[in-house]
Amino acid sequence: MNEPVFILKGNIVYSKNKDELRILKDHYLISESGLVKGVFEKVPPEYAQVSVSDYGECLIIPGLTDLHVHAPQYTFRAMGMDMELLEWLETNTFPEEAKYQDLEYARRAYRIFTDNLKRSATTRACIFGTIHRDATLLLMDQLEQSGLVTYVGKVNMDRNCPDYLREESAEESGIQTVEWIKDVLHKKYQNTMPILTPRFTPSCSDELMENLKKIQMYYQIPVQSHLSENPGEIAWVKELCPWSEFYGDAYDRFGLFGADCKTVMAHCVYSGKEERQRMKENGVFIAHCPESNMNLSSGVAPVRTFLEEGMHVGIGSDVAGGSTENLFKAMALAIQASKLRWRMQDDSLKPLTLEEVFYIATKGGGEFFGNVGSFEPGFELDAVVLDDTRIVHSQNLDVRARLERMIYLADEREVRAKYVRGREICLQ
């Protein structure tokens, strides 16, 4: 369905704010030129001649945003989960990412990732590639064909990684990044955008960070990276950057931490008061990755604190630290992890609620892409139609209860239809 105006009918659910759901049973969601016109109990007279896609008792929710996922790691998800972060990178991640120099391997691997992401409830994502320019373009080609809206990054790293995956120098890393951006601009993608991707401070020299800032300023593109994920990583950053006040300051000194460039940082498990204050001042987005943080024994991020302090928070699958692209699972694990943190670590931070995790998976993370993740008028129309008939039950459940069950039980099998920027995505 690519008509300029269309109408979806079903049980509409979206976030009024981080604490409240707006649930409109048997209502009509109207899209015009890719934007939400509104949700109505009856079709307004001016749209009386427009055909309606009636999804009956299905739930219709905003598309989900994955703020942090590694496409080349999809091949080894659910493997090596008995290691901590730095050992896991050396043992699993770096050897696998080196394979993407082979474009045939990259094509096969990225096809699996892209097809599965397309069938999921995710409509937007911030995605890491590898250091390889051609393979990253191949990934972007496949994502463009999928109809999803994504930011994709060619990874930068010139130190503290294996020789077979280390870029030749800070200068060469910068040159390859500029050439990659030029290639992207030449292709004129409609839905696939470049994002600067220094892997993390330990793998990027000061000279490389300076080069990336120059590139960011010239091309005016956003930044993604990792922050305060693991105690060993934080100690390493302090050793490498003794001049930094905290981990985030090591990015901020180079102008790669919000303020004048849109930035998303994954994890933030150990972000202290000073770091959080800088992030709030600079408008940095946090990608909360609950499964990865548990699988790699990193810890549990204080998401309640982030929300109470008015920070930008979204959710990330972080495949392959996380085992799946399914963001329903990520939402459920975010709630469960917050309960453990509350019970075992800090009883001043109450567990997250359904309303809060639904908000961060839709409107909270969607904000990184603009007016995305809601059915308020003027928002881009990203919608997922969910059919929960497979999840049988004997009770007469209201819409909120059905949504809660979806968060804990659903996967791509519940996705009956999917719309991105007002265009229907073929799920076959």
Coordinates of C-alpha atoms in Angstrom, one line a residue, residues 39-285:
V39 CA -6.9 8.7 15.2
F40 CA -10.6 8.8 14.9
E41 CA -13.7 7.0 16.3
K42 CA -15.4 7.5 12.9
V43 CA -13.9 8.3 9.5
P44 CA -14.2 12.0 8.9
P45 CA -16.4 13.0 6.0
E46 CA -13.5 14.3 3.9
Y47 CA -12.0 10.7 3.9
A48 CA -15.3 8.9 3.2
Q49 CA -14.1 7.7 -0.2
V50 CA -10.8 6.3 1.1
S51 CA -10.5 2.5 1.4
V52 CA -10.1 1.1 4.9
S53 CA -7.7 -1.8 5.8
D54 CA -9.8 -3.3 8.6
Y55 CA -7.6 -5.4 10.9
G56 CA -10.4 -6.4 13.2
E57 CA -9.2 -7.2 16.7
C58 CA -5.5 -6.8 16.0
L59 CA -3.4 -4.3 17.9
I60 CA -1.9 -1.4 15.9
I61 CA 1.2 0.1 17.6
P62 CA 3.9 2.5 16.4
G63 CA 6.9 0.8 14.9
L64 CA 9.7 0.0 17.3
T65 CA 13.1 1.7 17.2
D66 CA 16.3 -0.3 17.8
L67 CA 18.8 2.3 18.8
H68 CA 21.8 -0.1 18.9
V69 CA 22.5 -3.2 16.9
H70 CA 25.6 -4.8 15.2
A71 CA 24.7 -6.2 11.8
P72 CA 27.9 -8.3 11.3
Q73 CA 27.5 -9.9 14.7
Y74 CA 24.1 -11.4 13.8
T75 CA 25.9 -14.6 12.7
F76 CA 27.1 -15.5 16.2
R77 CA 24.2 -14.4 18.3
A78 CA 23.5 -16.6 21.3
M79 CA 27.1 -17.8 21.3
G80 CA 30.0 -17.1 23.7
M81 CA 27.7 -15.8 26.4
D82 CA 30.0 -17.0 29.2
M83 CA 32.5 -14.2 28.7
E84 CA 32.7 -10.6 29.7
L85 CA 32.8 -7.7 27.2
L86 CA 36.6 -7.4 26.4
E87 CA 37.3 -11.1 26.2
W88 CA 34.1 -11.5 24.1
L89 CA 35.3 -8.9 21.7
E90 CA 38.7 -10.6 21.2
T91 CA 37.3 -14.1 21.0
N92 CA 34.1 -13.7 19.0
T93 CA 33.6 -10.2 17.6
F94 CA 36.9 -9.3 16.0
P95 CA 37.5 -12.6 14.2
E96 CA 33.9 -12.6 12.8
E97 CA 34.0 -8.9 11.7
A98 CA 37.2 -9.6 9.8
K99 CA 35.3 -11.9 7.5
Y100 CA 33.4 -9.0 6.0
Q101 CA 36.3 -8.1 3.8
D102 CA 34.9 -10.9 1.7
L103 CA 31.9 -9.4 -0.1
E104 CA 30.3 -12.7 -0.9
Y105 CA 30.4 -13.6 2.8
A106 CA 29.1 -10.1 3.7
R107 CA 26.3 -10.4 1.2
R108 CA 25.1 -13.8 2.6
A109 CA 25.4 -12.7 6.2
Y110 CA 23.8 -9.3 5.8
R111 CA 20.9 -10.8 3.8
I112 CA 20.0 -13.0 6.8
F113 CA 20.2 -10.0 9.2
T114 CA 18.2 -7.7 6.9
D115 CA 15.4 -10.2 6.1
N116 CA 14.9 -11.0 9.8
L117 CA 14.9 -7.3 10.8
K118 CA 12.3 -6.6 8.1
R119 CA 10.0 -9.3 9.5
S120 CA 10.3 -8.0 13.1
A121 CA 8.3 -5.2 14.7
T122 CA 11.3 -2.9 14.2
T123 CA 10.8 0.0 11.7
R124 CA 13.9 2.1 12.5
A125 CA 17.4 1.2 13.7
C126 CA 20.9 2.5 14.4
I127 CA 23.3 -0.1 13.0
F128 CA 27.0 -0.8 13.2
G129 CA 28.7 -2.3 10.2
T130 CA 32.5 -3.1 10.1
I131 CA 35.6 -1.1 9.1
H132 CA 35.1 -2.3 5.6
R133 CA 33.8 0.4 3.3
D134 CA 32.4 -1.8 0.5
A135 CA 30.7 -4.3 2.9
T136 CA 29.1 -1.4 4.7
L137 CA 27.7 0.0 1.4
L138 CA 26.4 -3.5 0.6
L139 CA 24.6 -3.6 4.0
M140 CA 23.1 -0.2 3.2
D141 CA 21.9 -1.3 -0.2
Q142 CA 20.1 -4.3 1.4
L143 CA 18.5 -2.1 4.1
E144 CA 17.4 0.4 1.5
Q145 CA 15.6 -2.4 -0.4
S146 CA 13.9 -3.5 2.8
G147 CA 12.0 -0.2 3.2
L148 CA 13.1 0.2 6.8
V149 CA 14.6 3.6 7.9
T150 CA 18.1 3.2 9.3
Y151 CA 21.3 4.9 10.3
V152 CA 24.3 2.8 9.3
G153 CA 27.9 3.3 10.3
K154 CA 31.3 2.3 8.9
V155 CA 33.2 1.4 12.1
N156 CA 36.4 3.3 12.9
M157 CA 39.3 1.9 14.9
D158 CA 43.0 2.4 14.7
R159 CA 44.3 1.0 18.0
N160 CA 43.8 -1.7 20.6
C161 CA 42.4 -4.3 18.2
P162 CA 43.9 -7.2 16.2
D163 CA 46.2 -6.3 13.3
Y164 CA 43.9 -8.0 10.9
L165 CA 41.1 -5.6 11.8
R166 CA 43.0 -2.4 12.6
E167 CA 42.8 0.5 10.1
E168 CA 46.2 1.5 8.8
S169 CA 46.3 4.9 10.5
A170 CA 44.0 7.7 11.8
E171 CA 44.6 9.4 8.5
E172 CA 43.6 6.4 6.4
S173 CA 40.6 5.8 8.6
G174 CA 39.4 9.3 8.0
I175 CA 40.1 9.0 4.2
Q176 CA 38.1 5.8 4.0
T177 CA 35.2 7.3 6.0
V178 CA 35.0 10.4 3.7
E179 CA 35.0 8.2 0.6
W180 CA 32.3 6.0 2.1
I181 CA 30.1 9.1 2.8
K182 CA 30.7 10.3 -0.7
D183 CA 29.5 6.9 -2.0
V184 CA 26.4 7.0 0.2
L185 CA 25.6 10.5 -1.0
H186 CA 26.1 9.4 -4.7
K187 CA 23.6 6.5 -4.2
K188 CA 20.9 8.9 -3.0
Y189 CA 19.2 6.5 -0.6
Q190 CA 15.7 7.5 0.5
N191 CA 15.7 5.7 3.9
T192 CA 19.3 4.8 4.7
M193 CA 21.6 7.4 6.2
P194 CA 25.2 7.5 7.3
I195 CA 26.2 7.8 10.9
L196 CA 29.8 8.2 12.3
T197 CA 30.8 5.2 14.3
P198 CA 34.0 5.3 16.4
R199 CA 33.7 1.8 17.9
F200 CA 34.6 3.1 21.4
T201 CA 37.3 5.2 22.9
P202 CA 39.8 2.4 23.5
S203 CA 39.9 1.6 19.8
C204 CA 40.2 5.2 18.5
S205 CA 43.3 7.3 18.9
D206 CA 43.0 11.0 19.7
E207 CA 44.1 11.8 16.1
L208 CA 41.3 9.7 14.7
M209 CA 38.7 11.3 17.0
E210 CA 39.9 14.8 15.8
N211 CA 39.6 13.6 12.2
L212 CA 36.1 12.3 12.8
K213 CA 35.0 15.6 14.3
K214 CA 36.2 17.4 11.2
I215 CA 34.2 15.0 9.1
Q216 CA 31.1 15.4 11.3
M217 CA 31.2 19.1 11.0
Y218 CA 31.6 19.1 7.2
Y219 CA 28.9 16.5 6.5
Q220 CA 26.6 17.3 9.5
I221 CA 25.9 13.7 10.3
P222 CA 25.2 12.1 13.7
V223 CA 27.4 9.9 15.9
Q224 CA 27.0 6.5 17.6
S225 CA 29.2 4.7 20.0
H226 CA 29.5 2.8 23.3
L227 CA 29.7 4.3 26.8
S228 CA 30.3 3.1 30.4
E229 CA 29.3 -0.5 29.6
N230 CA 31.7 -2.4 31.7
P231 CA 34.0 -1.7 34.7
G232 CA 37.1 -3.0 33.0
E233 CA 36.3 -0.8 29.9
I234 CA 35.9 2.3 32.1
A235 CA 39.2 1.7 33.8
W236 CA 40.9 1.3 30.4
V237 CA 39.5 4.6 29.2
K238 CA 40.8 6.3 32.3
E239 CA 44.3 4.8 31.6
L240 CA 44.2 5.9 27.9
C241 CA 42.7 9.3 28.6
P242 CA 44.0 10.4 32.0
W243 CA 42.9 14.0 31.1
S244 CA 39.2 13.0 30.9
E245 CA 36.9 13.8 33.8
F246 CA 34.8 10.7 33.0
Y247 CA 34.3 8.3 30.1
G248 CA 31.9 10.5 28.2
D249 CA 34.3 13.4 28.5
A250 CA 36.7 11.5 26.3
Y251 CA 34.1 11.9 23.5
D252 CA 33.1 15.4 24.5
R253 CA 36.6 16.8 24.3
F254 CA 36.5 16.0 20.6
G255 CA 33.0 17.3 20.0
L256 CA 31.5 13.9 19.5
F257 CA 29.1 13.8 22.5
G258 CA 25.9 15.6 21.5
A259 CA 25.6 19.4 21.7
D260 CA 26.3 20.3 18.1
C261 CA 25.9 16.7 16.7
K262 CA 23.1 14.3 17.3
T263 CA 24.5 11.4 19.3
V264 CA 23.4 8.0 20.6
M265 CA 25.5 6.1 23.2
A266 CA 24.8 2.5 24.0
H267 CA 24.6 1.1 27.5
C268 CA 25.6 3.7 30.1
V269 CA 25.4 1.1 32.8
Y270 CA 27.9 3.0 35.0
S271 CA 27.2 6.6 34.0
G272 CA 27.7 8.7 37.2
K273 CA 26.0 11.9 38.1
E274 CA 28.6 14.1 36.2
E275 CA 28.4 12.0 33.1
R276 CA 24.6 12.0 33.1
Q277 CA 24.5 15.8 33.6
R278 CA 26.8 16.3 30.6
M279 CA 24.6 13.9 28.6
K280 CA 21.5 15.8 29.5
E281 CA 23.0 19.2 28.7
N282 CA 24.3 17.9 25.4
G283 CA 21.0 16.0 24.5
V284 CA 22.8 12.6 24.1
F285 CA 20.5 9.7 23.6

